[in-house]
PDB file of C-alpha atoms in Angstrom:
ATOM      1  CA  MET A 190      43.342 119.239 191.012  1.00 51.00           C
ATOM      2  CA  TRP A 191      46.465 119.778 188.484  1.00 44.00           C
ATOM      3  CA  TYR A 192      48.672 118.333 190.841  1.00 48.00           C
ATOM      4  CA  LEU A 193      46.429 114.883 191.752  1.00 48.00           C
ATOM      5  CA  LEU A 194      46.811 114.645 187.482  1.00 44.00           C
ATOM      6  CA  LEU A 195      50.410 114.451 187.782  1.00 42.00           C
ATOM      7  CA  LEU A 196      50.737 112.384 190.034  1.00 48.00           C
ATOM      8  CA  VAL A 197      48.202 110.213 188.547  1.00 46.00           C
ATOM      9  CA  ALA A 198      49.951 110.496 184.755  1.00 48.00           C
ATOM     10  CA  LEU A 199      53.470 109.660 187.258  1.00 47.00           C
ATOM     11  CA  THR A 200      52.323 106.176 188.851  1.00 53.00           C
ATOM     12  CA  ALA A 201      50.682 105.308 185.425  1.00 51.00           C
ATOM     13  CA  SER A 202      53.773 105.820 183.835  1.00 50.00           C
ATOM     14  CA  ALA A 203      56.330 103.598 187.071  1.00 51.00           C
ATOM     15  CA  ALA A 204      53.266 101.325 186.954  1.00 50.00           C
ATOM     16  CA  ASP A 205      53.447 100.356 183.121  1.00 50.00           C
ATOM     17  CA  PRO A 206      55.338  97.009 182.479  1.00 53.00           C
ATOM     18  CA  GLU A 207      56.550  98.037 179.015  1.00 56.00           C
ATOM     19  CA  ARG A 208      58.253 101.031 180.065  1.00 57.00           C
ATOM     20  CA  LYS A 209      62.254 100.396 179.158  1.00 59.00           C
ATOM     21  CA  ASP A 210      64.604 101.318 181.093  1.00 67.00           C
ATOM     22  CA  PRO A 211      66.772 104.771 180.405  1.00 63.00           C
ATOM     23  CA  LYS A 212      69.712 103.189 181.101  1.00 64.00           C
ATOM     24  CA  GLU A 213      68.878 100.558 177.765  1.00 69.00           C
ATOM     25  CA  VAL A 214      67.328 103.318 176.017  1.00 60.00           C
ATOM     26  CA  ARG A 215      70.502 105.247 176.079  1.00 66.00           C
ATOM     27  CA  LEU A 216      72.845 103.104 174.931  1.00 65.00           C
ATOM     28  CA  LYS A 217      70.514 101.817 172.437  1.00 66.00           C
ATOM     29  CA  TYR A 218      70.257 105.703 170.616  1.00 60.00           C
ATOM     30  CA  ILE A 219      74.760 105.533 171.124  1.00 63.00           C
ATOM     31  CA  VAL A 220      74.963 102.382 169.463  1.00 59.00           C
ATOM     32  CA  THR A 221      72.719 103.403 166.252  1.00 67.00           C
ATOM     33  CA  ASN A 222      75.109 106.703 166.261  1.00 64.00           C
ATOM     34  CA  GLN A 223      77.387 105.231 165.362  1.00 64.00           C
ATOM     35  CA  GLU A 224      76.084 102.357 163.120  1.00 65.00           C
ATOM     36  CA  LEU A 225      75.834 105.831 160.974  1.00 65.00           C
ATOM     37  CA  HIS A 226      78.315 106.946 161.123  1.00 66.00           C
ATOM     38  CA  LEU A 227      80.218 104.175 159.756  1.00 70.00           C
ATOM     39  CA  ASP A 228      77.671 103.696 157.351  1.00 74.00           C
ATOM     40  CA  LYS A 229      78.802 107.474 156.578  1.00 76.00           C
ATOM     41  CA  LEU A 230      82.521 107.209 156.930  1.00 76.00           C
ATOM     42  CA  GLU A 231      82.181 103.600 154.356  1.00 80.00           C
ATOM     43  CA  LYS A 232      80.982 105.383 151.557  1.00 81.00           C
ATOM     44  CA  GLU A 233      83.588 108.733 151.785  1.00 81.00           C
ATOM     45  CA  LEU A 234      85.512 105.965 151.344  1.00 81.00           C
ATOM     46  CA  HIS A 235      84.044 104.535 148.887  1.00 81.00           C
ATOM     47  CA  ASP A 236      83.987 107.166 147.274  1.00 82.00           C
ATOM     48  CA  LEU A 237      87.766 108.379 147.543  1.00 81.00           C
ATOM     49  CA  GLU A 238      88.632 105.121 145.491  1.00 79.00           C
ATOM     50  CA  GLU A 239      86.138 105.543 143.026  1.00 79.00           C
ATOM     51  CA  GLU A 240      87.525 109.077 142.325  1.00 79.00           C
ATOM     52  CA  PHE A 241      91.097 108.131 142.875  1.00 73.00           C
ATOM     53  CA  GLY A 242      90.585 104.724 140.477  1.00 71.00           C
ATOM     54  CA  GLU A 243      89.305 107.627 137.482  1.00 72.00           C
ATOM     55  CA  LEU A 244      92.363 110.472 138.088  1.00 72.00           C
ATOM     56  CA  SER A 245      95.176 106.997 137.864  1.00 62.00           C
ATOM     57  CA  ASP A 246      95.327 105.303 134.494  1.00 65.00           C
ATOM     58  CA  ASP A 247      95.270 101.374 134.803  1.00 64.00           C
ATOM     59  CA  VAL A 248      98.414  99.612 136.180  1.00 60.00           C
ATOM     60  CA  ASP A 249     100.026  98.065 132.964  1.00 63.00           C
ATOM     61  CA  GLU A 250     101.309  94.651 133.303  1.00 65.00           C
ATOM     62  CA  HIS A 251     104.244  94.901 130.548  1.00 58.00           C
ATOM     63  CA  ASP A 252     105.594  98.189 132.158  1.00 61.00           C
ATOM     64  CA  VAL A 253     106.192  96.377 135.910  1.00 59.00           C
ATOM     65  CA  LYS A 254     107.494  93.616 134.118  1.00 59.00           C
ATOM     66  CA  GLN A 255     109.990  96.045 132.428  1.00 58.00           C
ATOM     67  CA  LEU A 256     110.403  98.263 135.874  1.00 62.00           C
ATOM     68  CA  LYS A 257     111.028  94.822 137.699  1.00 60.00           C
ATOM     69  CA  ALA A 258     113.972  94.076 135.170  1.00 59.00           C
ATOM     70  CA  ARG A 259     115.274  97.323 135.970  1.00 60.00           C
ATOM     71  CA  VAL A 260     115.549  96.468 139.457  1.00 61.00           C
ATOM     72  CA  HIS A 261     117.237  93.512 138.571  1.00 59.00           C
ATOM     73  CA  ASN A 262     120.450  94.525 136.151  1.00 58.00           C
ATOM     74  CA  LEU A 263     120.815  97.266 138.698  1.00 57.00           C
ATOM     75  CA  GLU A 264     121.306  94.690 141.874  1.00 55.00           C
ATOM     76  CA  ASP A 265     123.575  92.762 139.550  1.00 55.00           C
ATOM     77  CA  GLN A 266     125.155  95.295 139.026  1.00 53.00           C
ATOM     78  CA  HIS A 267     125.792  95.668 142.905  1.00 49.00           C
ATOM     79  CA  ASN A 268     126.618  92.077 143.426  1.00 48.00           C
ATOM     80  CA  HIS A 269     128.823  91.089 140.552  1.00 59.00           C
ATOM     81  CA  GLU A 270     129.094  87.257 142.781  1.00 75.00           C
ATOM     82  CA  CYS A 271     128.129  85.099 138.876  1.00 86.00           C
ATOM     83  CA  GLU A 272     131.182  83.824 137.570  1.00 89.00           C
ATOM     84  CA  THR A 273     130.730  84.364 133.642  1.00 88.00           C
ATOM     85  CA  TYR A 274     129.841  81.080 132.954  1.00 91.00           C
ATOM     86  CA  GLU A 275     126.710  81.358 135.368  1.00 93.00           C
ATOM     87  CA  ALA A 276     123.482  83.223 135.446  1.00 91.00           C
ATOM     88  CA  SER A 277     121.158  85.318 138.104  1.00 88.00           C
ATOM     89  CA  CYS A 278     118.719  82.860 139.755  1.00 88.00           C
ATOM     90  CA  GLY A 279     117.284  86.450 140.590  1.00 81.00           C
ATOM     91  CA  GLY A 280     115.204  86.759 144.093  1.00 77.00           C
ATOM     92  CA  ASP A 281     115.811  88.227 147.241  1.00 75.00           C
ATOM     93  CA  VAL A 282     118.677  86.180 147.804  1.00 80.00           C
ATOM     94  CA  LEU A 283     121.768  85.720 145.107  1.00 84.00           C
ATOM     95  CA  GLN A 284     122.045  82.402 143.677  1.00 90.00           C
ATOM     96  CA  CYS A 285     124.146  81.844 140.783  1.00 92.00           C
ATOM     97  CA  VAL A 286     123.732  78.666 138.752  1.00 94.00           C
ATOM     98  CA  SER A 287     125.628  76.953 135.382  1.00 95.00           C
ATOM     99  CA  LYS A 288     123.819  78.850 132.174  1.00 94.00           C
ATOM    100  CA  LEU A 289     123.847  75.413 130.464  1.00 93.00           C
ATOM    101  CA  LEU A 290     121.822  74.210 133.894  1.00 95.00           C
ATOM    102  CA  PHE A 291     118.758  76.994 133.166  1.00 96.00           C
ATOM    103  CA  CYS A 292     115.441  75.256 130.453  1.00 96.00           C
ATOM    104  CA  ASP A 293     117.206  71.673 130.585  1.00 93.00           C
ATOM    105  CA  GLY A 294     113.968  70.111 132.329  1.00 92.00           C
ATOM    106  CA  HIS A 295     115.107  70.119 135.890  1.00 93.00           C
ATOM    107  CA  LYS A 296     114.798  73.327 138.571  1.00 95.00           C
ATOM    108  CA  ASP A 297     118.516  73.786 140.171  1.00 95.00           C
ATOM    109  CA  CYS A 298     117.638  76.833 141.697  1.00 95.00           C
ATOM    110  CA  LYS A 299     116.112  76.642 144.660  1.00 93.00           C
ATOM    111  CA  ASN A 300     113.589  79.631 143.675  1.00 92.00           C
ATOM    112  CA  GLY A 301     113.069  77.402 140.543  1.00 93.00           C
ATOM    113  CA  HIS A 302     113.313  80.751 138.598  1.00 92.00           C
ATOM    114  CA  ASP A 303     115.768  78.600 136.019  1.00 95.00           C
ATOM    115  CA  GLU A 304     112.806  76.726 134.533  1.00 95.00           C
ATOM    116  CA  ASP A 305     110.589  79.569 134.214  1.00 92.00           C
ATOM    117  CA  LYS A 306     107.770  79.664 131.195  1.00 91.00           C
ATOM    118  CA  GLU A 307     109.278  83.194 130.807  1.00 88.00           C
ATOM    119  CA  ARG A 308     112.576  82.597 130.775  1.00 91.00           C
ATOM    120  CA  CYS A 309     112.779  79.553 129.036  1.00 95.00           C
ATOM    121  CA  ASN A 310     110.667  81.533 126.185  1.00 94.00           C
ATOM    122  CA  GLU A 311     112.204  80.863 122.821  1.00 95.00           C
ATOM    123  CA  ALA A 312     110.788  84.252 120.992  1.00 94.00           C
ATOM    124  CA  PRO A 313     113.938  85.896 120.892  1.00 95.00           C
ATOM    125  CA  ALA A 314     115.346  83.124 118.751  1.00 95.00           C
ATOM    126  CA  HIS A 315     111.563  82.713 116.094  1.00 95.00           C
ATOM    127  CA  VAL A 316     112.294  82.231 112.879  1.00 96.00           C
ATOM    128  CA  GLY A 317     111.614  85.560 111.129  1.00 94.00           C
ATOM    129  CA  SER A 318     111.810  87.483 114.035  1.00 95.00           C
ATOM    130  CA  SER A 319     113.349  91.160 112.822  1.00 96.00           C
ATOM    131  CA  PHE A 320     115.002  94.140 115.603  1.00 97.00           C
ATOM    132  CA  THR A 321     115.498  97.120 114.290  1.00 96.00           C
ATOM    133  CA  GLY A 322     117.039 100.287 115.722  1.00 96.00           C
ATOM    134  CA  VAL A 323     119.776 103.390 115.728  1.00 95.00           C
ATOM    135  CA  ALA A 324     122.991 101.767 115.394  1.00 96.00           C
ATOM    136  CA  THR A 325     125.774 104.215 116.773  1.00 95.00           C
ATOM    137  CA  TRP A 326     129.425 103.848 115.752  1.00 95.00           C
ATOM    138  CA  ASP A 327     132.109 104.418 118.317  1.00 94.00           C
ATOM    139  CA  SER A 328     134.660 102.663 116.109  1.00 94.00           C
ATOM    140  CA  CYS A 329     135.842 100.331 113.237  1.00 94.00           C
ATOM    141  CA  GLU A 330     133.258 102.834 110.866  1.00 90.00           C
ATOM    142  CA  ASP A 331     133.592 105.681 110.139  1.00 89.00           C
ATOM    143  CA  LEU A 332     129.344 106.493 109.182  1.00 89.00           C
ATOM    144  CA  LEU A 333     127.082 108.463 110.727  1.00 90.00           C
ATOM    145  CA  PRO A 334     123.330 106.979 112.786  1.00 92.00           C
ATOM    146  CA  HIS A 335     121.986 104.269 110.719  1.00 91.00           C
ATOM    147  CA  HIS A 336     118.863 102.120 111.086  1.00 93.00           C
ATOM    148  CA  VAL A 337     120.501  98.435 111.401  1.00 96.00           C
ATOM    149  CA  VAL A 338     118.098  95.088 111.388  1.00 97.00           C
ATOM    150  CA  VAL A 339     118.782  91.806 112.457  1.00 97.00           C
ATOM    151  CA  THR A 340     116.948  89.010 111.112  1.00 97.00           C
ATOM    152  CA  ILE A 341     117.156  85.350 112.451  1.00 97.00           C
ATOM    153  CA  GLN A 342     116.094  82.675 109.141  1.00 97.00           C
ATOM    154  CA  SER A 343     116.596  80.078 110.959  1.00 97.00           C
ATOM    155  CA  SER A 344     116.250  78.048 114.495  1.00 97.00           C
ATOM    156  CA  LYS A 345     116.895  75.381 115.994  1.00 96.00           C
ATOM    157  CA  ARG A 346     116.418  73.585 119.483  1.00 96.00           C
ATOM    158  CA  GLN A 347     117.825  69.997 120.752  1.00 92.00           C
ATOM    159  CA  SER A 348     117.052  67.858 122.908  1.00 89.00           C
ATOM    160  CA  PHE A 349     120.136  66.972 124.340  1.00 90.00           C
ATOM    161  CA  PHE A 350     121.504  70.494 124.770  1.00 92.00           C
ATOM    162  CA  SER A 351     117.937  72.842 125.811  1.00 94.00           C
ATOM    163  CA  ALA A 352     119.818  75.412 127.564  1.00 96.00           C
ATOM    164  CA  VAL A 353     120.380  77.657 124.187  1.00 97.00           C
ATOM    165  CA  VAL A 354     118.999  77.606 120.849  1.00 97.00           C
ATOM    166  CA  TRP A 355     120.921  77.293 117.390  1.00 97.00           C
ATOM    167  CA  VAL A 356     120.265  80.429 115.717  1.00 97.00           C
ATOM    168  CA  ARG A 357     120.959  81.116 111.702  1.00 97.00           C
ATOM    169  CA  GLY A 358     120.512  84.887 111.130  1.00 97.00           C
ATOM    170  CA  ILE A 359     121.322  88.427 109.009  1.00 96.00           C
ATOM    171  CA  LEU A 360     123.108  92.409 110.257  1.00 97.00           C
ATOM    172  CA  SER A 361     122.054  94.400 107.555  1.00 95.00           C
ATOM    173  CA  PHE A 362     122.074  97.795 106.751  1.00 92.00           C
ATOM    174  CA  ALA A 363     122.842 100.498 104.663  1.00 83.00           C
ATOM    175  CA  GLU A 364     125.765 103.629 103.281  1.00 71.00           C
ATOM    176  CA  GLU A 365     124.593 106.243 103.496  1.00 65.00           C
ATOM    177  CA  ALA A 366     127.874 107.649 102.493  1.00 56.00           C
ATOM    178  CA  LYS A 367     127.247 104.926  99.114  1.00 58.00           C
ATOM    179  CA  GLY A 368     124.890 105.719  98.204  1.00 56.00           C
ATOM    180  CA  HIS A 369     122.767 103.785 100.511  1.00 66.00           C
ATOM    181  CA  ASP A 370     123.956 100.960  99.097  1.00 80.00           C
ATOM    182  CA  VAL A 371     122.922  97.875 101.621  1.00 88.00           C
ATOM    183  CA  ARG A 372     125.469  94.875 103.617  1.00 92.00           C
ATOM    184  CA  ASN A 373     124.618  92.200 104.689  1.00 94.00           C
ATOM    185  CA  TYR A 374     126.757  89.965 107.008  1.00 96.00           C
ATOM    186  CA  PRO A 375     125.064  86.469 107.383  1.00 96.00           C
ATOM    187  CA  LEU A 376     125.840  84.926 110.588  1.00 97.00           C
ATOM    188  CA  ARG A 377     125.597  82.330 113.114  1.00 97.00           C
ATOM    189  CA  GLY A 378     125.003  81.809 116.836  1.00 97.00           C
ATOM    190  CA  ILE A 379     123.133  80.933 119.837  1.00 97.00           C
ATOM    191  CA  TYR A 380     120.906  82.057 122.136  1.00 98.00           C
ATOM    192  CA  VAL A 381     120.859  81.589 125.592  1.00 97.00           C
ATOM    193  CA  PHE A 382     118.204  80.991 128.006  1.00 96.00           C
ATOM    194  CA  GLY A 383     120.281  81.457 131.471  1.00 94.00           C
ATOM    195  CA  THR A 384     121.094  85.306 130.250  1.00 93.00           C
ATOM    196  CA  ARG A 385     118.511  85.661 127.474  1.00 94.00           C
ATOM    197  CA  THR A 386     121.219  86.836 125.474  1.00 96.00           C
ATOM    198  CA  LEU A 387     120.917  87.078 121.762  1.00 97.00           C
ATOM    199  CA  LEU A 388     125.211  85.357 120.360  1.00 97.00           C
ATOM    200  CA  LEU A 389     126.053  85.898 116.356  1.00 97.00           C
ATOM    201  CA  GLY A 390     129.177  85.698 114.863  1.00 96.00           C
ATOM    202  CA  PRO A 391     130.246  85.834 111.281  1.00 96.00           C
ATOM    203  CA  GLU A 392     128.712  82.212 109.334  1.00 93.00           C
ATOM    204  CA  ARG A 393     131.241  79.475 108.577  1.00 89.00           C
ATOM    205  CA  GLY A 394     133.178  79.921 105.064  1.00 86.00           C
ATOM    206  CA  SER A 395     131.884  83.965 105.549  1.00 86.00           C
ATOM    207  CA  LYS A 396     133.902  86.936 106.265  1.00 87.00           C
ATOM    208  CA  PRO A 397     134.732  87.770 109.911  1.00 89.00           C
ATOM    209  CA  ILE A 398     133.808  90.960 109.605  1.00 92.00           C
ATOM    210  CA  TYR A 399     131.240  91.380 112.042  1.00 96.00           C
ATOM    211  CA  GLY A 400     129.060  90.354 115.251  1.00 97.00           C
ATOM    212  CA  VAL A 401     126.239  90.511 117.215  1.00 97.00           C
ATOM    213  CA  LYS A 402     125.449  90.389 121.103  1.00 97.00           C
ATOM    214  CA  CYS A 403     121.939  91.242 122.269  1.00 97.00           C
ATOM    215  CA  GLU A 404     120.825  91.288 125.480  1.00 96.00           C
ATOM    216  CA  PHE A 405     117.065  90.997 126.584  1.00 95.00           C
ATOM    217  CA  LYS A 406     117.061  92.505 129.355  1.00 89.00           C
ATOM    218  CA  PHE A 407     113.723  94.765 129.829  1.00 88.00           C
ATOM    219  CA  GLY A 408     111.730  92.420 130.894  1.00 86.00           C
ATOM    220  CA  ASP A 409     110.269  90.962 127.568  1.00 90.00           C
ATOM    221  CA  ASP A 410     111.313  89.383 124.256  1.00 93.00           C
ATOM    222  CA  ASP A 411     110.731  92.227 121.822  1.00 94.00           C
ATOM    223  CA  ASN A 412     113.340  94.715 122.989  1.00 95.00           C
ATOM    224  CA  ALA A 413     116.886  93.983 124.006  1.00 96.00           C
ATOM    225  CA  SER A 414     119.553  96.057 123.622  1.00 96.00           C
ATOM    226  CA  CYS A 415     122.435  94.762 121.262  1.00 97.00           C
ATOM    227  CA  GLN A 416     126.553  95.554 120.069  1.00 97.00           C
ATOM    228  CA  ILE A 417     128.126  95.564 116.608  1.00 97.00           C
ATOM    229  CA  VAL A 418     131.420  93.367 117.862  1.00 97.00           C
ATOM    230  CA  ASN A 419     134.904  92.650 115.954  1.00 95.00           C
ATOM    231  CA  PRO A 420     134.527  88.972 115.980  1.00 93.00           C
ATOM    232  CA  ALA A 421     138.028  88.605 116.739  1.00 91.00           C
ATOM    233  CA  SER A 422     138.984  90.588 120.008  1.00 92.00           C
ATOM    234  CA  HIS A 423     135.198  90.816 120.368  1.00 92.00           C
ATOM    235  CA  HIS A 424     136.004  95.059 120.479  1.00 96.00           C
ATOM    236  CA  VAL A 425     132.457  96.654 120.719  1.00 97.00           C
ATOM    237  CA  CYS A 426     132.053  98.893 117.803  1.00 97.00           C
ATOM    238  CA  ALA A 427     128.551 100.107 117.366  1.00 97.00           C
ATOM    239  CA  HIS A 428     125.469 100.421 120.054  1.00 96.00           C
ATOM    240  CA  PHE A 429     121.760 100.154 119.582  1.00 97.00           C
ATOM    241  CA  GLN A 430     118.248  99.934 121.127  1.00 96.00           C
ATOM    242  CA  ALA A 431     116.359  97.541 119.363  1.00 96.00           C
ATOM    243  CA  SER A 432     113.121  96.621 119.453  1.00 96.00           C
ATOM    244  CA  ARG A 433     111.232  93.399 117.669  1.00 93.00           C
ATOM    245  CA  TYR A 434     109.103  94.714 114.369  1.00 83.00           C
TER     246      TYR A 434
END
């Protein structure tokens, strides 16, 4: 009797039109299992990204610009292929064009960097801008390190010669050896877009004692590497890292 019931059950099962193919069932099981596995992996990856984001600080755009500027400076030091009257266009392929062709409204560099907004920003020459640092004297004066300030008093950009900004300013520092007496030296000169350099010499009619050269090579308009120089010989007397304040 038991065998008869089993035979009937098997026969009914075989005759069931809705019964699925075992191969199809097995394939569906494998696919479902893989999808569950992928979902799990995706969730684990998402969790890792969130953990990594919590561990690391957001990237500061200013830091990125400074890093790019340092790399660019190192590349320029390595190449030394631009003439003194030229400036580098930047980029992976070295190209040099005349400093007088920067920021004149016409793209002379193949990559167009001679007309970039950042390159042609007049911020370093804005009236009222003051840059300060601690000057260390190598020669010309027997002074201890002291604070020095360069202040822009006037600026003007001529449409017929837009590669530079004409600037007037003043160099100020105190003599600690003389009771902190403040020295002021009126200066005049230019800010050159091509090299992002501020060049100031003695004001006309004043005694030619010192000039100032500041290179804005740190990827922004607020920090520069500056030198106090003898205007006649261009001999470097002192140097300081300047920051806008």
